[in-house]
Each structure stands twice: as C-alpha cells, then as structure tokens.
Amino acid sequence: FTTPTFQRTLWISLLIAVLAMAMAVTVALCAALLLRRWIPGRGLFQVIFSLPFAYSGASASAVFFGLLAPSVGVVNLLLATIGVDGPPWLQQPGWAIFSIALTTAWYESGFAFLVLLAAMKNIPEEVIEAAELDGAKGFRLAWSMLIPLMKPSLFFLFVTQTIGGLQTFTQVYVLTRGGPSNSTTTLVYQLYQLAFGQGTPDFGRASVIGVFLVVVVALVTLIQFAFTTRKEAR
C-alpha cells in the first residue's frame, strides 16, 4: 500500500472504473428514456442498444482497437476526411485512459440498458399518466418522476459497473498492454504482470492484489445489500 506503483495503479483503476460506469449508465439511461414510448423501429433500437451485452470483453476490445489504432484506425481515418487530425487514442496517457474507459463503457452499456429498460417497464403507467396530467412532460417528467422511481436499479448498476471496472483486464491487454509508460496499468493487469508477465514470478505481491480486490468487491457488495435492505424496510 505504501509503494508509489501500487498507489498509481489503484488510482488508474478507480479512474477507469468511475469513467466507464458514468458513461455506460448515462448512455443506457438516455436510451431507456427515449424508448419508453412506442416509436417506429423501437424493437430494432432495443436490439441495437442491448447488443454490446452479447460481446465478450476480447471481442469488444478487438473492435475498438480497429476503431482507434494509431495509423489505420477507422475513427481517425474518418476524421481525416473532414480535415481533422484525430487524437493519439492509444499513445498518449490521457487519451489511452479514456479509450480504455470508453471500451469498457460500451461493453457494459448493453447490460445497463436491459436493467433500466426492465425498471422502466415496472413503473405503473397510471403513475406516469397522473404526472403528465399535472403538467410533467419531457425532461421534467424524467427528472422528477422516472429517475427517482428507478433509483434502486441505478444504484445496483453503480455498484456492479464499478466492480466490473475495477476488474478491467482484457481491454488493457488488447489495446495498450498497460502503456504508454504504465499509464493504463490496472490492478488486475498488474496482478497478471507480477504473476505471469515477467521473468521471475512474484506470486506474493500478485496474491496481495488479488486479496485486496476480493475485499473491495465484498465491501461494495455489503454496502449494496445494506442499502437495498434499508429501502425495503421503509
């Protein structure tokens, strides 16, 4: 805990986890709110928004590597057609962290969308109709009525998505291998490096990181259960 390397890795892991959670939940919430009512092609949009849930972490990471690769990435090639120089997605520390978080968010957004869509459907329609009769529409309806009623599901996603972000490994391994300059080395990737990725395995330090992650996940899960139990008691 006192080594600068572990402290830096812990901070990077937390940053990626929070960024990914925020992006995934925000996109999923907006999509669920937009698809609350019937629109043409609603079923197709639901399939599209939930599609990331069907991908494995390795597949999602490979897709984003093709999008963000240094010289042949699709994103920068498209930007070049309109005269914009694309950023160094995977070569500059700040952009690399964002790229890992973006990949993680896309990969997790499908599950978040399905959870929030189910929560939306469980809201009694008569409650929504009463709010609309009182003048609550659009953003006001979503902010004052729908989102508060979805708080248990949102809290569940905050917890599970953060835990998933702390366990980020595949995205780092495929996209950056912890670089540049170890700026995207997460706790799980550091565990892998200590145990299997160097000449002399350091199973002691790797085990410490593993136990630390188990304790963090257990504590976060206990907080979730305590919060859920208190809400049900009310």
Coordinates of C-alpha atoms in Angstrom, one line a residue:
F1 CA 0.0 0.0 0.0
T2 CA 2.9 2.3 0.5
T3 CA 4.6 1.7 -2.8
P4 CA 4.1 4.5 -5.4
T5 CA 3.5 1.9 -8.1
F6 CA 0.5 0.3 -6.3
Q7 CA -0.9 3.7 -5.4
R8 CA -0.7 4.8 -9.0
T9 CA -2.2 1.6 -10.3
L10 CA -5.1 1.9 -7.7
W11 CA -5.8 5.4 -8.8
I12 CA -5.8 4.5 -12.5
S13 CA -8.2 1.5 -11.8
L14 CA -10.6 3.7 -9.9
L15 CA -10.5 6.4 -12.6
I16 CA -11.2 3.9 -15.4
A17 CA -14.0 2.2 -13.3
V18 CA -15.7 5.5 -12.5
L19 CA -15.4 6.9 -16.0
A20 CA -16.7 3.7 -17.6
M21 CA -19.6 3.4 -15.1
A22 CA -20.7 7.0 -15.6
M23 CA -20.6 6.7 -19.4
A24 CA -22.3 3.3 -19.5
V25 CA -25.1 4.2 -17.1
T26 CA -25.7 7.7 -18.7
V27 CA -26.0 6.2 -22.2
A28 CA -28.2 3.4 -21.1
L29 CA -30.5 5.7 -19.1
C30 CA -30.9 8.1 -22.0
A31 CA -31.7 5.2 -24.4
A32 CA -34.2 3.7 -22.0
L33 CA -35.9 7.0 -21.5
L34 CA -36.1 7.6 -25.2
L35 CA -37.6 4.2 -25.9
R36 CA -40.2 4.5 -23.1
R37 CA -42.9 5.1 -25.6
W38 CA -43.6 3.4 -28.9
I39 CA -41.7 4.8 -31.8
P40 CA -41.1 3.4 -35.3
G41 CA -38.4 0.8 -35.2
R42 CA -38.5 0.6 -31.4
G43 CA -37.8 -3.1 -31.4
L44 CA -34.8 -2.7 -33.6
F45 CA -33.4 0.1 -31.5
Q46 CA -33.8 -2.1 -28.4
V47 CA -31.8 -4.9 -30.0
I48 CA -29.1 -2.4 -31.1
F49 CA -28.7 -0.9 -27.6
S50 CA -28.6 -4.3 -25.9
L51 CA -26.2 -5.8 -28.5
P52 CA -23.0 -5.0 -26.5
F53 CA -24.2 -7.4 -23.8
A54 CA -23.7 -10.2 -26.3
Y55 CA -20.0 -9.4 -26.9
S56 CA -17.1 -10.8 -24.9
G57 CA -14.5 -8.4 -23.5
A58 CA -11.9 -9.7 -26.0
S59 CA -14.3 -9.1 -29.0
A60 CA -15.3 -5.6 -27.8
S61 CA -11.6 -4.7 -27.3
A62 CA -10.7 -6.0 -30.8
V63 CA -13.4 -3.9 -32.3
F64 CA -12.2 -0.8 -30.6
F65 CA -8.6 -1.5 -31.5
G66 CA -9.7 -1.4 -35.1
L67 CA -11.5 1.9 -34.5
L68 CA -8.7 3.6 -32.5
A69 CA -5.5 2.1 -33.9
P70 CA -2.7 4.6 -34.5
S71 CA -2.4 4.9 -38.2
V72 CA -5.2 2.7 -39.6
G73 CA -8.0 3.3 -37.1
V74 CA -11.4 3.9 -38.6
V75 CA -12.1 6.9 -36.3
N76 CA -9.0 8.9 -37.3
L77 CA -9.4 8.0 -41.0
L78 CA -13.0 9.4 -40.9
L79 CA -11.8 12.5 -39.1
A80 CA -9.1 13.0 -41.7
T81 CA -11.7 13.1 -44.5
I82 CA -13.1 16.3 -42.9
G83 CA -9.7 17.8 -42.3
V84 CA -9.5 17.0 -38.6
D85 CA -6.4 15.4 -37.1
G86 CA -7.5 12.6 -34.8
P87 CA -6.0 12.4 -31.3
P88 CA -3.5 9.7 -30.3
W89 CA -6.1 7.5 -28.7
L90 CA -3.7 4.8 -27.5
Q91 CA -0.3 6.6 -27.4
Q92 CA -0.9 9.5 -25.1
P93 CA -1.7 8.7 -21.4
G94 CA -4.9 10.8 -21.0
W95 CA -6.4 9.6 -24.3
A96 CA -5.3 6.0 -23.6
I97 CA -7.2 6.0 -20.2
F98 CA -10.2 7.5 -21.9
S99 CA -10.1 4.8 -24.6
I100 CA -10.0 2.0 -22.1
A101 CA -12.9 3.6 -20.2
L102 CA -14.8 4.1 -23.4
T103 CA -14.3 0.5 -24.5
T104 CA -15.4 -0.7 -21.0
A105 CA -18.4 1.5 -21.1
W106 CA -19.6 0.3 -24.5
Y107 CA -19.1 -3.3 -23.4
E108 CA -21.1 -2.8 -20.2
S109 CA -23.8 -0.5 -21.6
G110 CA -25.9 -3.3 -23.0
F111 CA -26.4 -4.9 -19.6
A112 CA -27.2 -1.5 -18.1
F113 CA -29.7 -0.8 -20.8
L114 CA -31.6 -4.1 -20.2
V115 CA -31.7 -3.4 -16.5
L116 CA -33.0 0.1 -16.9
L117 CA -35.5 -0.9 -19.6
A118 CA -36.9 -3.5 -17.2
A119 CA -37.1 -1.0 -14.4
M120 CA -38.9 1.5 -16.7
K121 CA -41.5 -1.1 -17.6
N122 CA -42.1 -1.8 -13.9
I123 CA -43.2 1.8 -13.3
P124 CA -47.1 1.8 -13.1
E125 CA -48.4 3.5 -16.2
E126 CA -51.2 5.3 -14.2
V127 CA -48.5 7.0 -12.1
I128 CA -46.9 8.3 -15.2
E129 CA -50.2 9.4 -16.6
A130 CA -51.1 11.3 -13.4
A131 CA -47.8 13.1 -13.6
E132 CA -48.4 14.1 -17.2
L133 CA -51.9 15.4 -16.3
D134 CA -50.2 17.6 -13.7
G135 CA -48.0 19.1 -16.5
A136 CA -44.9 17.0 -16.1
K137 CA -43.5 16.2 -19.5
G138 CA -40.2 15.6 -21.2
F139 CA -37.2 16.4 -19.1
R140 CA -39.3 17.4 -16.1
L141 CA -41.1 14.0 -16.1
A142 CA -37.9 12.1 -16.4
W143 CA -36.0 14.1 -13.7
S144 CA -38.8 14.4 -11.2
M145 CA -40.7 11.1 -11.7
L146 CA -39.0 8.4 -13.7
I147 CA -35.4 8.6 -12.5
P148 CA -36.4 8.7 -8.8
L149 CA -38.5 5.6 -9.3
M150 CA -35.6 3.9 -10.9
K151 CA -33.1 4.6 -8.1
P152 CA -32.8 1.0 -6.9
S153 CA -31.8 -0.1 -10.4
L154 CA -29.5 2.8 -10.8
F155 CA -27.8 2.1 -7.5
F156 CA -27.5 -1.6 -8.5
L157 CA -25.8 -0.5 -11.7
F158 CA -23.5 2.0 -10.0
V159 CA -22.2 -0.9 -7.8
T160 CA -22.0 -3.6 -10.4
Q161 CA -20.5 -1.4 -13.1
T162 CA -17.9 0.0 -10.7
I163 CA -16.9 -3.6 -9.6
G164 CA -16.7 -4.6 -13.3
G165 CA -14.5 -1.5 -14.0
L166 CA -12.1 -2.4 -11.1
Q167 CA -11.7 -5.9 -12.7
T168 CA -10.6 -4.4 -16.1
F169 CA -8.0 -6.6 -17.8
T170 CA -8.9 -7.7 -21.3
Q171 CA -9.3 -4.2 -22.6
V172 CA -5.9 -3.2 -21.3
Y173 CA -4.2 -6.3 -22.6
V174 CA -5.6 -5.9 -26.1
L175 CA -5.5 -2.2 -26.5
T176 CA -2.4 -0.8 -24.7
R177 CA -0.6 -3.6 -22.7
G178 CA -0.6 -1.2 -19.8
G179 CA 1.1 1.6 -21.8
P180 CA 2.1 4.2 -22.6
S181 CA 4.5 4.4 -19.6
N182 CA 2.2 2.2 -17.5
S183 CA -0.5 4.9 -17.6
T184 CA -3.2 2.3 -18.2
T185 CA -2.0 -0.5 -15.9
T186 CA -4.9 -1.6 -13.8
L187 CA -4.9 -3.7 -10.6
V188 CA -5.8 -6.9 -12.5
Y189 CA -3.3 -6.2 -15.2
Q190 CA -0.6 -5.6 -12.6
L191 CA -1.5 -8.8 -10.9
Y192 CA -1.1 -10.6 -14.2
Q193 CA 2.3 -9.0 -14.9
L194 CA 3.6 -9.8 -11.4
A195 CA 2.5 -13.5 -11.6
F196 CA 3.0 -14.4 -15.3
G197 CA 4.3 -11.4 -17.3
Q198 CA 7.9 -11.1 -16.2
G199 CA 10.9 -13.3 -15.9
T200 CA 10.7 -14.1 -12.2
P201 CA 7.1 -14.5 -11.0
D202 CA 6.2 -12.6 -7.8
F203 CA 3.2 -14.6 -6.6
G204 CA 3.3 -12.9 -3.2
R205 CA 2.6 -9.4 -4.5
A206 CA 0.2 -10.8 -7.1
S207 CA -1.7 -12.6 -4.3
V208 CA -1.9 -9.4 -2.2
I209 CA -3.6 -7.6 -5.1
G210 CA -6.0 -10.5 -5.6
V211 CA -7.0 -10.5 -1.9
F212 CA -7.3 -6.7 -2.0
L213 CA -9.7 -6.9 -4.9
V214 CA -11.8 -9.6 -3.2
V215 CA -12.1 -7.4 -0.1
V216 CA -13.1 -4.3 -2.1
V217 CA -15.7 -6.2 -4.0
A218 CA -17.1 -7.8 -0.8
L219 CA -17.3 -4.3 0.9
V220 CA -19.1 -2.8 -2.1
T221 CA -21.5 -5.7 -2.2
L222 CA -22.2 -5.4 1.5
I223 CA -23.0 -1.7 1.0
Q224 CA -25.4 -2.5 -1.8
F225 CA -27.2 -5.1 0.3
A226 CA -27.4 -2.7 3.3
F227 CA -28.8 0.0 1.1
T228 CA -31.3 -2.4 -0.6
T229 CA -32.4 -3.8 2.8
R230 CA -33.0 -0.4 4.3
K231 CA -35.1 0.7 1.3
E232 CA -37.2 -2.4 1.5
A233 CA -37.7 -1.9 5.2
R234 CA -39.2 1.6 4.5

